[in-house]
Coordinates of C-alpha atoms and ligand atoms in Angstrom, one line a residue:
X1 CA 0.0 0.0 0.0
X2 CA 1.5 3.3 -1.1
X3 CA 1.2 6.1 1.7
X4 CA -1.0 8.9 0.7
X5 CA 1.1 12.3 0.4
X6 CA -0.1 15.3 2.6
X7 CA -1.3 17.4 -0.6
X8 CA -2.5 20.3 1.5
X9 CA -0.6 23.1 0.3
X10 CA -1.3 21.6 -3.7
X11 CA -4.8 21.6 -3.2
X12 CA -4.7 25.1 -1.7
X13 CA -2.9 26.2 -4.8
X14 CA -5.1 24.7 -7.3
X15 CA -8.1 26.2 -6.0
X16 CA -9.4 23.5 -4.0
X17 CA -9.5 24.3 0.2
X18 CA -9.1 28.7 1.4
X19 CA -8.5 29.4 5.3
X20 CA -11.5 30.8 6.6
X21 CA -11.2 34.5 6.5
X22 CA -7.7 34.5 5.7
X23 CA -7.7 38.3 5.2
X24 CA -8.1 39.0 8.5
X25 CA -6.1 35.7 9.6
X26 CA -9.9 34.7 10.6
X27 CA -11.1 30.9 12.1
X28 CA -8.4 28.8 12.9
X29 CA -8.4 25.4 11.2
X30 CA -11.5 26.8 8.5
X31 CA -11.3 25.7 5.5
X32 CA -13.7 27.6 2.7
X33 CA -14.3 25.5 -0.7
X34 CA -13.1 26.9 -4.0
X35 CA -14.3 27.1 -7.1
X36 CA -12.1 23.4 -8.0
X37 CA -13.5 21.3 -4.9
X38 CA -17.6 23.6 -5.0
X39 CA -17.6 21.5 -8.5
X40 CA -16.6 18.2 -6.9
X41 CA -18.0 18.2 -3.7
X42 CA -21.2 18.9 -5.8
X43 CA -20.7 15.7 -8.2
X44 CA -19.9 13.7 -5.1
X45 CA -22.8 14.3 -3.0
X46 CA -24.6 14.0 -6.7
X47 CA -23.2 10.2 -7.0
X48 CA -24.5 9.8 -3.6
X49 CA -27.9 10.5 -3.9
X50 CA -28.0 8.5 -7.1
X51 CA -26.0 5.2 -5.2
X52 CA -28.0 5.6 -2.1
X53 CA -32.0 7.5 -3.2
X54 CA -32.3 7.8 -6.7
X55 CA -31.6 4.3 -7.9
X56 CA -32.7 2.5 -4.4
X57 CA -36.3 1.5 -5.0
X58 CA -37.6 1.9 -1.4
X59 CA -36.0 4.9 -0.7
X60 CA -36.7 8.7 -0.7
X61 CA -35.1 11.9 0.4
X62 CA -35.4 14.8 3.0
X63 CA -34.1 18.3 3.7
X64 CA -34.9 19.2 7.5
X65 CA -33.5 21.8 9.4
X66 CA -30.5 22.8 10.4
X67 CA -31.3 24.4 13.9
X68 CA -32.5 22.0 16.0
X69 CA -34.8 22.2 19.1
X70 CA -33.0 21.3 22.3
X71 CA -35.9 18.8 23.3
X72 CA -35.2 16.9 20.4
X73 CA -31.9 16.1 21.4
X74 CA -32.3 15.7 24.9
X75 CA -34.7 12.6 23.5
X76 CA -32.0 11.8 21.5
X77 CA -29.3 11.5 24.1
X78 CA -27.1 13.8 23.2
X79 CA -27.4 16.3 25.7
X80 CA -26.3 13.6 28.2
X81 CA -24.0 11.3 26.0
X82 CA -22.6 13.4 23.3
X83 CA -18.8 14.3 24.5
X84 CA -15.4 13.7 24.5
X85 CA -12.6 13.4 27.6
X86 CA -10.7 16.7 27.9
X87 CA -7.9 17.4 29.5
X88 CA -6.2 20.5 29.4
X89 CA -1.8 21.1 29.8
X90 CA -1.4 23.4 32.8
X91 CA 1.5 24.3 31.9
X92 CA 0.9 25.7 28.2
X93 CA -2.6 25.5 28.4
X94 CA -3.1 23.0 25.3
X95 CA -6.2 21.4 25.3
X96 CA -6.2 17.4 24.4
X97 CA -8.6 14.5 23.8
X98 CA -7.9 12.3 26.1
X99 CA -8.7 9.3 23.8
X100 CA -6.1 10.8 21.3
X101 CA -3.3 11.5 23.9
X102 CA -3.0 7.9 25.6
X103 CA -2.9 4.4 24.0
X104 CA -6.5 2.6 23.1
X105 CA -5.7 0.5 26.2
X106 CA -5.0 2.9 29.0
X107 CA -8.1 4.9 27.1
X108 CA -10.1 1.3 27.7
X109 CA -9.1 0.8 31.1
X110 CA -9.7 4.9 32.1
X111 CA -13.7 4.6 30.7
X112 CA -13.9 1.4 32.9
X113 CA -12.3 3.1 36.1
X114 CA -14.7 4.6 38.8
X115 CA -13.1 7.7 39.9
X116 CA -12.0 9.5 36.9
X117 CA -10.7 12.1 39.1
X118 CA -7.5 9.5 40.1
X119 CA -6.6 8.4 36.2
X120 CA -2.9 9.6 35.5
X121 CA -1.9 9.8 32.4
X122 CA 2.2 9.0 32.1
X123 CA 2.4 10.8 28.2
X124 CA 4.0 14.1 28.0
X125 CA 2.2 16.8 26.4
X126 CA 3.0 16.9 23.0
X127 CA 3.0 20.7 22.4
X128 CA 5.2 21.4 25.4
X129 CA 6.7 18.3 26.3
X130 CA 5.6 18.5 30.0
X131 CA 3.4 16.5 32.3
X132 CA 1.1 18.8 34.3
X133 CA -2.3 18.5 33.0
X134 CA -5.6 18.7 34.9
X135 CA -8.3 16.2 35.8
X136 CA -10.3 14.5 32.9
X137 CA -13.7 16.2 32.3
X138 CA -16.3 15.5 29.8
X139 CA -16.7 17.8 27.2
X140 CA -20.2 18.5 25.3
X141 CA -19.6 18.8 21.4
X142 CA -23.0 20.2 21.2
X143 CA -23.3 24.1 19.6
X144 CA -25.5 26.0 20.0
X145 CA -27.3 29.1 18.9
X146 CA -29.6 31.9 20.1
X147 CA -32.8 33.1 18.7
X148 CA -33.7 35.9 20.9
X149 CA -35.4 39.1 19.0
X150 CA -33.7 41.4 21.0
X151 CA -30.7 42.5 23.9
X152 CA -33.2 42.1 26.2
X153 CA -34.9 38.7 25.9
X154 CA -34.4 35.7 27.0
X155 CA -32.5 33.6 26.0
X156 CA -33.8 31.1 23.1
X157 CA -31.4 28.3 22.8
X158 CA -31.1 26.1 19.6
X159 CA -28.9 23.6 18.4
X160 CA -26.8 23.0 15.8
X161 CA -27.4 19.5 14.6
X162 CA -24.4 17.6 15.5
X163 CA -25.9 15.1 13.1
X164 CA -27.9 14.9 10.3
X165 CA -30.1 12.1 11.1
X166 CA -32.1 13.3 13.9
X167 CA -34.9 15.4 11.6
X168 CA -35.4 12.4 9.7
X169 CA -36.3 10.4 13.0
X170 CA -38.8 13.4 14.2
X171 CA -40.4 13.1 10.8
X172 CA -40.6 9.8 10.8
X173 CA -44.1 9.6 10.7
X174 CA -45.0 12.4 8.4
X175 CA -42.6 11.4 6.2
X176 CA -44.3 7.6 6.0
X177 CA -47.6 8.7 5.8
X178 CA -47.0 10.9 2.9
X179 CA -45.1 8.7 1.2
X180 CA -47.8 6.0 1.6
X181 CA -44.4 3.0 2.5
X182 CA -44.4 -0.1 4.1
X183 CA -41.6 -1.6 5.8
X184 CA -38.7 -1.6 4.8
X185 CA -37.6 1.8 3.4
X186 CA -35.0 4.3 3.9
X187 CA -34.9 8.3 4.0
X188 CA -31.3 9.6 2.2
X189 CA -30.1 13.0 3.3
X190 CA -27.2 15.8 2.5
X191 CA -27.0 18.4 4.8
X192 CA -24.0 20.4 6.9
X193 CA -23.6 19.3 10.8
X194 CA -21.6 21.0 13.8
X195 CA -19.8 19.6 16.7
X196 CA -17.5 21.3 19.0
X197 CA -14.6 19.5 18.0
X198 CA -11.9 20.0 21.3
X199 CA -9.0 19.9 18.5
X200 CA -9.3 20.4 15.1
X201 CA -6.9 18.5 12.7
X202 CA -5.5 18.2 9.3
X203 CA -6.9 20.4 7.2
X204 CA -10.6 19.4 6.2
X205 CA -10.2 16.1 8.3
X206 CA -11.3 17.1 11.3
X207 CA -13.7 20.8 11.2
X208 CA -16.3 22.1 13.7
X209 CA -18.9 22.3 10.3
X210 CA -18.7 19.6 8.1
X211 CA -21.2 18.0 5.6
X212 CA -22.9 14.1 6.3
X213 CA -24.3 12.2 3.6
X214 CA -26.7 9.9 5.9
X215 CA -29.1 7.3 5.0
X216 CA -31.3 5.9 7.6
X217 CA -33.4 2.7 6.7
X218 CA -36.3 1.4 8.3
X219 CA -37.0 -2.0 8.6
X220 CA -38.3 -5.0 10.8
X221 CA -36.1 -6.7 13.4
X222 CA -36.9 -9.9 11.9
X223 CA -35.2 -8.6 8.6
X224 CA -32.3 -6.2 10.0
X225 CA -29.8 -8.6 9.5
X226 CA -30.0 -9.1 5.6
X227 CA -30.3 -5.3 5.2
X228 CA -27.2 -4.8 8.1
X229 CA -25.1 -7.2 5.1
X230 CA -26.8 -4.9 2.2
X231 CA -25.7 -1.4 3.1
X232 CA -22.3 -2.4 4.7
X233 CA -21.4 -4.0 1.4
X234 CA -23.0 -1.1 -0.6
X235 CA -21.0 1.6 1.5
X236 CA -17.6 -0.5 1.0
X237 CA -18.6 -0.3 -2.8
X238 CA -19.5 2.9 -3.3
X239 CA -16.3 3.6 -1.0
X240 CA -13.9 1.2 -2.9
X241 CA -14.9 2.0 -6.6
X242 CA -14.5 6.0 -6.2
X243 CA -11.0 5.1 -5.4
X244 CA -7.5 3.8 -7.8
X245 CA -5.8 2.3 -4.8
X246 CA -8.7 0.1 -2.9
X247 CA -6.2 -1.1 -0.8
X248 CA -6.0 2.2 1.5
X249 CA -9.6 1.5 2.1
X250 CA -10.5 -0.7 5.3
X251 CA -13.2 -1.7 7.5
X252 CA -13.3 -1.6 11.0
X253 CA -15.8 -3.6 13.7
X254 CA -16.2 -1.1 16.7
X255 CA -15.9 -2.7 20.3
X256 CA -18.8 -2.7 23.0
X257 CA -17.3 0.0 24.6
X258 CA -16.2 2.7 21.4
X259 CA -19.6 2.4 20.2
X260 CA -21.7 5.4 19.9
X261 CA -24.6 5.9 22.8
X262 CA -27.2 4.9 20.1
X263 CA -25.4 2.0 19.0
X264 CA -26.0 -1.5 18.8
X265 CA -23.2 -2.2 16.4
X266 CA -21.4 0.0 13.9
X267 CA -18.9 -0.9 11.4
X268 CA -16.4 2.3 10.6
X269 CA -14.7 2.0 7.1
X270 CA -11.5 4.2 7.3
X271 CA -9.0 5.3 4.7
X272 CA -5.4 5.2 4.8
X273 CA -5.0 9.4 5.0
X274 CA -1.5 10.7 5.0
X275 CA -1.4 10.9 8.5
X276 CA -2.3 7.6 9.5
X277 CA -6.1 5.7 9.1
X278 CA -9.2 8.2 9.9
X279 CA -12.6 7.1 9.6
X280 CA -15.1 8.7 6.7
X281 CA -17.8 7.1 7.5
X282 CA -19.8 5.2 10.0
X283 CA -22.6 2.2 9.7
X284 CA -24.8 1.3 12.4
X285 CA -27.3 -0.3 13.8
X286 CA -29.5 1.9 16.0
X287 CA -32.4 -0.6 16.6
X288 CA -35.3 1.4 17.9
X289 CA -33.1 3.3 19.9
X290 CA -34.2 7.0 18.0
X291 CA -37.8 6.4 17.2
X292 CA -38.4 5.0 21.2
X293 CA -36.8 7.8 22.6
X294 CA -38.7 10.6 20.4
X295 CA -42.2 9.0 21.0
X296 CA -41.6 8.9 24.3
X297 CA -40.4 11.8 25.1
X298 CA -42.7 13.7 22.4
X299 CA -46.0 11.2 23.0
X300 CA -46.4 10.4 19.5
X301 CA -46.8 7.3 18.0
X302 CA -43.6 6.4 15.8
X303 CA -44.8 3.2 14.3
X304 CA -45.7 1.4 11.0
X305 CA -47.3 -1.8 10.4
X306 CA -47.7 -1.5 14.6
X307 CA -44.4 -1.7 15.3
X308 CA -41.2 0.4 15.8
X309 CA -39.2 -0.1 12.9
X310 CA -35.1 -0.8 13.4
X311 CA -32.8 1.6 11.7
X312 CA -29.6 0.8 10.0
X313 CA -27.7 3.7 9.6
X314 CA -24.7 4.9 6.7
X315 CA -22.8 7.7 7.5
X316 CA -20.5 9.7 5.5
X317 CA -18.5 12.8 5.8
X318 CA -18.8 14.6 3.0
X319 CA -15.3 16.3 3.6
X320 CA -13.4 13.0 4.6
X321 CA -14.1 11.1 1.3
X322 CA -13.2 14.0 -0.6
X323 CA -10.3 14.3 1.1
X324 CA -9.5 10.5 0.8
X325 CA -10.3 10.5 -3.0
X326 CA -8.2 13.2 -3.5
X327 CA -5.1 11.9 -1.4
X328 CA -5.4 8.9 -3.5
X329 CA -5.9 10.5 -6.8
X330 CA -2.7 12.7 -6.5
X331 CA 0.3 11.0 -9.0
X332 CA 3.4 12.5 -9.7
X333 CA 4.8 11.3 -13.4
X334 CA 7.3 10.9 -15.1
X335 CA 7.1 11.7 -18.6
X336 CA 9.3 11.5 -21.3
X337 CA 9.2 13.5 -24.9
X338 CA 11.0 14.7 -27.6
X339 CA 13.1 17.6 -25.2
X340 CA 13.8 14.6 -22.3
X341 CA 12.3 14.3 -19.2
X342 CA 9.1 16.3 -17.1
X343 CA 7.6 15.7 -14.4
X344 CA 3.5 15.8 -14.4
X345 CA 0.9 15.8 -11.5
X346 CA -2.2 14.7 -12.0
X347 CA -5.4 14.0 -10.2
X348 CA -6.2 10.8 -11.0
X349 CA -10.2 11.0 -10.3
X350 CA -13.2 8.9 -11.1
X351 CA -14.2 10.9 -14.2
X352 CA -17.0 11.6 -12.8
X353 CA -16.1 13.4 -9.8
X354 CA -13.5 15.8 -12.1
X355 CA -14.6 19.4 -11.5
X356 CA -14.5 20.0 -15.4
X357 CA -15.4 16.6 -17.0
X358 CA -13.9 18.6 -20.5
X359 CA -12.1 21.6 -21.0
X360 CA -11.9 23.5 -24.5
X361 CA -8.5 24.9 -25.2
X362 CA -7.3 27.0 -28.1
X363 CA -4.3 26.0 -29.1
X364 CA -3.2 29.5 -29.9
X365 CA -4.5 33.6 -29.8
X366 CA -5.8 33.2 -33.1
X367 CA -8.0 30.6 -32.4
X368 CA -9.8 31.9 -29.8
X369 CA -12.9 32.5 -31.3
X370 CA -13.4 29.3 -32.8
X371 CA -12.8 27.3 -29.8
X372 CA -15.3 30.0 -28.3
X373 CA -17.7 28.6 -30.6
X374 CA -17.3 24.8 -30.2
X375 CA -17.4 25.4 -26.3
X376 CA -20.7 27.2 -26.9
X377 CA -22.3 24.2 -29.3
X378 CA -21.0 21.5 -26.7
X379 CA -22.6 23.5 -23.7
X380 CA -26.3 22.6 -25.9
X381 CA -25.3 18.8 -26.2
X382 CA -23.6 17.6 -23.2
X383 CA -25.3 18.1 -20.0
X384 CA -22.1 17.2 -17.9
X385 CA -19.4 20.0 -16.9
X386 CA -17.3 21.8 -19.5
X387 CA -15.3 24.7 -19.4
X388 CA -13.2 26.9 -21.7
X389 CA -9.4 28.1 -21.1
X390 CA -8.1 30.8 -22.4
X391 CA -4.1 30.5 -22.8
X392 CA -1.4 31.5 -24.4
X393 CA 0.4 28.0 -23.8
X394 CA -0.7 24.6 -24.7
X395 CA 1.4 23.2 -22.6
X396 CA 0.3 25.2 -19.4
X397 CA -3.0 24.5 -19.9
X398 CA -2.6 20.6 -19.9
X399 CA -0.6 21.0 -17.3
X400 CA -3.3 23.1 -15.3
X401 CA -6.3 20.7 -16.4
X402 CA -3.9 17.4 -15.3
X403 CA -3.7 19.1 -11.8
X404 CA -7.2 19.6 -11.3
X405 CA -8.0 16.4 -12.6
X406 CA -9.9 17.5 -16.4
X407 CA -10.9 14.0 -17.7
X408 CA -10.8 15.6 -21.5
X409 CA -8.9 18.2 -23.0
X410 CA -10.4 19.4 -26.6
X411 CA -7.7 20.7 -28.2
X412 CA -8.7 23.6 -31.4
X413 CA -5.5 23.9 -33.6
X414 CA -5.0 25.4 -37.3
X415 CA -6.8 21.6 -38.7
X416 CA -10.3 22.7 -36.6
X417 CA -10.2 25.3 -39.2
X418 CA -10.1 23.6 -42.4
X419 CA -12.1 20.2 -41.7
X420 CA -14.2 20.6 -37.8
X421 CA -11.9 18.0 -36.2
X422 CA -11.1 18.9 -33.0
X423 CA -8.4 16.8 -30.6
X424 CA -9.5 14.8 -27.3
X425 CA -6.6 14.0 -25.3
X426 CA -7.2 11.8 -22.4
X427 CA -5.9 12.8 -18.7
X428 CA -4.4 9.5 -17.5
X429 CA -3.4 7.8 -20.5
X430 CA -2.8 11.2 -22.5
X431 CA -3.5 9.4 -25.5
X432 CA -5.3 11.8 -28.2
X433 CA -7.9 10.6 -30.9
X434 CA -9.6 13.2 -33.5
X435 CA -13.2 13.7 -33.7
X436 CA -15.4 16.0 -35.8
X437 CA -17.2 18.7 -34.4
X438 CA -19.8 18.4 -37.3
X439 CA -23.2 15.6 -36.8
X440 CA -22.5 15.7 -32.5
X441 CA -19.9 12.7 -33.2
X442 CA -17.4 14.9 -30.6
X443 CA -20.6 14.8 -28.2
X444 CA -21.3 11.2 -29.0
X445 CA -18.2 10.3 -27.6
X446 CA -18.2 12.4 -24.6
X447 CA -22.0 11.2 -23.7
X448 CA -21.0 7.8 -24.3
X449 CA -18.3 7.8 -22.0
X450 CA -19.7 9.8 -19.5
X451 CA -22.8 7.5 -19.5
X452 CA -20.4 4.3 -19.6
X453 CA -18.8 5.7 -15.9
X454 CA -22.2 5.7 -14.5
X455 CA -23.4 2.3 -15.4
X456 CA -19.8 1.0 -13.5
X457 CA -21.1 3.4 -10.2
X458 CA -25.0 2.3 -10.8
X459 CA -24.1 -1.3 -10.8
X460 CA -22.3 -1.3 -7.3
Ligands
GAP1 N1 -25.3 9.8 12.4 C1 -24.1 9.1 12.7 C2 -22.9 9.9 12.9 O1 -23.0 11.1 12.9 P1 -20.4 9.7 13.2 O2 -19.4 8.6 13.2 O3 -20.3 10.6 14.4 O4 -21.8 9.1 13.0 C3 -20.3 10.1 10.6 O5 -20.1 10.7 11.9 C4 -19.2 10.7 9.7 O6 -19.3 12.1 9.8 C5 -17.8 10.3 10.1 O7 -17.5 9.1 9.7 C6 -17.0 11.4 9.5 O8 -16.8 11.1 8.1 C7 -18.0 12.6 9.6 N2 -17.5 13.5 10.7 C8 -17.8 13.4 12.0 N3 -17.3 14.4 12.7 C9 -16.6 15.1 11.9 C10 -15.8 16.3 12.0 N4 -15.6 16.9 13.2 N5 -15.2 16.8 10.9 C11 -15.4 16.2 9.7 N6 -16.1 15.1 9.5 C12 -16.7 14.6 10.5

């Protein structure tokens, strides 16, 4: 397995990941999409929803809020459950999670131990190399918001949802209704979540905001353990085919004790980052846990078919995959031509997930217009991403489309003039075939191969 390079700094060059507020050295640890990684985190989450809603016959999709009500996740357990061990250097004032700061064991053996007051933890602080920190204390990852109308009110709490799920639970049953399902069926949704992190890490790894891609499915008890096999296979495939190296993806069983306070059982599937494995996402089992909490708590009846459904739960991050597929698209090439040797980096990515599926480059000034033109005629028949470059150099531009990961570069050069052909030069191979312009055969390629990389992501 090759080890995934820390591409950071590239991908904050080529447009991909901004600091937050940068200009006035803003939120630390922020990251801000641009224009390169708004075009694929938008054809990720678009693959998604075709994998896990659009293609699944018993499911549908929802869009709740945001802004949650506090009740909802005091029913939840997360006003009780939802933290992490803190610990806090006395001596530089570095805050740590505990989990992260001592071995899996002595982490084991502190969660088991009565008086969490006594634990001592032998590590040094890594930031100043000292031993002086304070007593363990649990640490809420909940945020939080205010709605008051004015200074004077008071105070109105909301949360932020720390996950996506829960207004899909506390819809349950309007959601079933209107959708006239029986058992089994799932609700998909996309939506931005916050948690407190206490440290925030490598890059878009580890944020306080961060996007889930969730799918929650309903089904008897009697049948949760085919549908448990289904979606854990369907999440390692969805996982496994947007990558080159599958080997970097792996699955992980979670013990009794690391499992979330709504789980029964959740497999994590993690990806060999740069720094190490980190989990992207997260399948459970919930049972009835969520809809027996909220009808208790809220009095309504949760049920279908007279009984509380179980839920099986897929999780992903939408930042940790794209940072995985990214880390494991990046290739550094050798290539040689006519002059020797260069060097080329290129973002290997499922064509589908490029930002620009097709870029239309004039090969020189003069041509300008006409590659205007064939960019303009493609834009009315292809329905995928295209996008025209402007350049002076041929040569930069392939370079610049290799590095964001352009699946097809159209080349428009003095032939385009005389007979409509126009060149199509393949990122990874950069093999280059001719095609006419004229009776859409150039966009009877392009739709056929775009169409062929969906039925391979269809069929998973
Ligand atoms: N509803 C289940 C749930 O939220 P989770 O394991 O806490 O499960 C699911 O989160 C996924 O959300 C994780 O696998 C990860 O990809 C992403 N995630 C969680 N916390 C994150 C954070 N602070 N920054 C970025 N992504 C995060």
């Amino acid at each position: 397995m090759n080890e995934a390079k820390d591409i950071t700094s590239y991908l904050k060059h080529y447009g991909f990941f901004f600091p937050s507020a940068e200009i006035y050295q803003g939120l630390a640890k922020s990251w801000d999409c641009g224009p390169n990684s708004t075009e694929l985190k938008r054809k990720l989450k678009d693959l998604w929803w075709k994998c896990f809603v659009t293609f699944q016959p018993y499911n549908v999709g929802s869009d709740s809020l945001i802004l949650t009500h506090p009740r909802v996740l005091e029913a939840s357990g997360h006003l009780k459950n939802f933290y992490d061990w803190l610990v806090e250097c006395s001596n530089c004032q570095k805050r740590h999670r505990l989990d992260k700061l001592i071995t899996a064991e002595e982490f084991t053996s502190f969660l088991a131990q009565e008086n969490k007051q006594e634990f001592s933890i032998s590590q040094n602080c890594p930031s100043c190399d000292k031993n002086k920190f304070t007593n363990p204390r649990q640490f809420n990852l909940l945020l939080s918001s205010d709605l008051q109308i004015t200074n004077q009110e008071k105070k109105n709490l909301v949360y932020l949802r720390p996950e996506t799920c829960q207004g899909i639970f506390i819809n349950f049953s309007a959601i079933q209704i209107s959708i006239r399902k029986k058992l089994p069926f799932g609700v998909g949704q996309i939506g931005k979540s916050f948690r407190n992190e206490i440290t925030l890490h490598h890059g878009i790894f580890r944020t306080r905001e961060f996007e889930q891609m969730e799918l929650e499915f309903f089904c008897s008890l009697e049948e949760k353990e085919k549908w448990w096999e289904y979606w854990n296979q369907k999440a390692w495939n969805f996982l496994t085919s947007l990558l080159n190296d599958k080997n970097k993806a792996q699955k992980k069983a979670l013990d009794q004790e690391e499992l979330p306070h709504y789980a029964k059982k959740t497999t994590d599937l993690y990806f060999q980052y740069h720094f190490g494995p980190g989990e992207l996402c997260s399948i459970s089992d919930r049972g009835d846990y969520d809809l027996k909490n909220h009808s208790e708590k809220s009095g309504e009846k949760l049920k279908v078919e007279g009984i509380t459904p179980h839920v099986i739960e897929v999780s992903f991050g939408v930042e940790r995959l794209m940072l995985a597929i990214l880390e494991d698209a990046y290739q550094e090439e050798t290539i040689e031509n006519s002059k020797g040797e260069k060097k080329r980096e290129v973002l290997k990515l499922y064509p589908l997930l490029a930002p620009y599926f097709v870029a239309v480059i004039p090969w020189k000034k003069s041509l300008r217009e006409k590659a205007k033109q064939i960019y303009q005629k493609l834009l009315t028949e292809i329905n995928f991403s295209v996008i025209y470059e402007e350049t002076d150099s041929i040569g930069k531009s392939y370079h610049y489309q290799d590095a964001i990961g352009t699946y097809y570069c159209l080349t428009v050069d003095d032939q385009t003039l005389n007979d409509e052909t126009i060149t199509v030069r393949e990122r990874d191979s950069r093999e280059q075939l001719r095609f006419s312009c004229q009776e859409q055969e150039l966009s009877q390629f392009l739709n056929q191969k775009y169409q062929e990389c969906w039925k391979k992501l269809i069929k998973i």
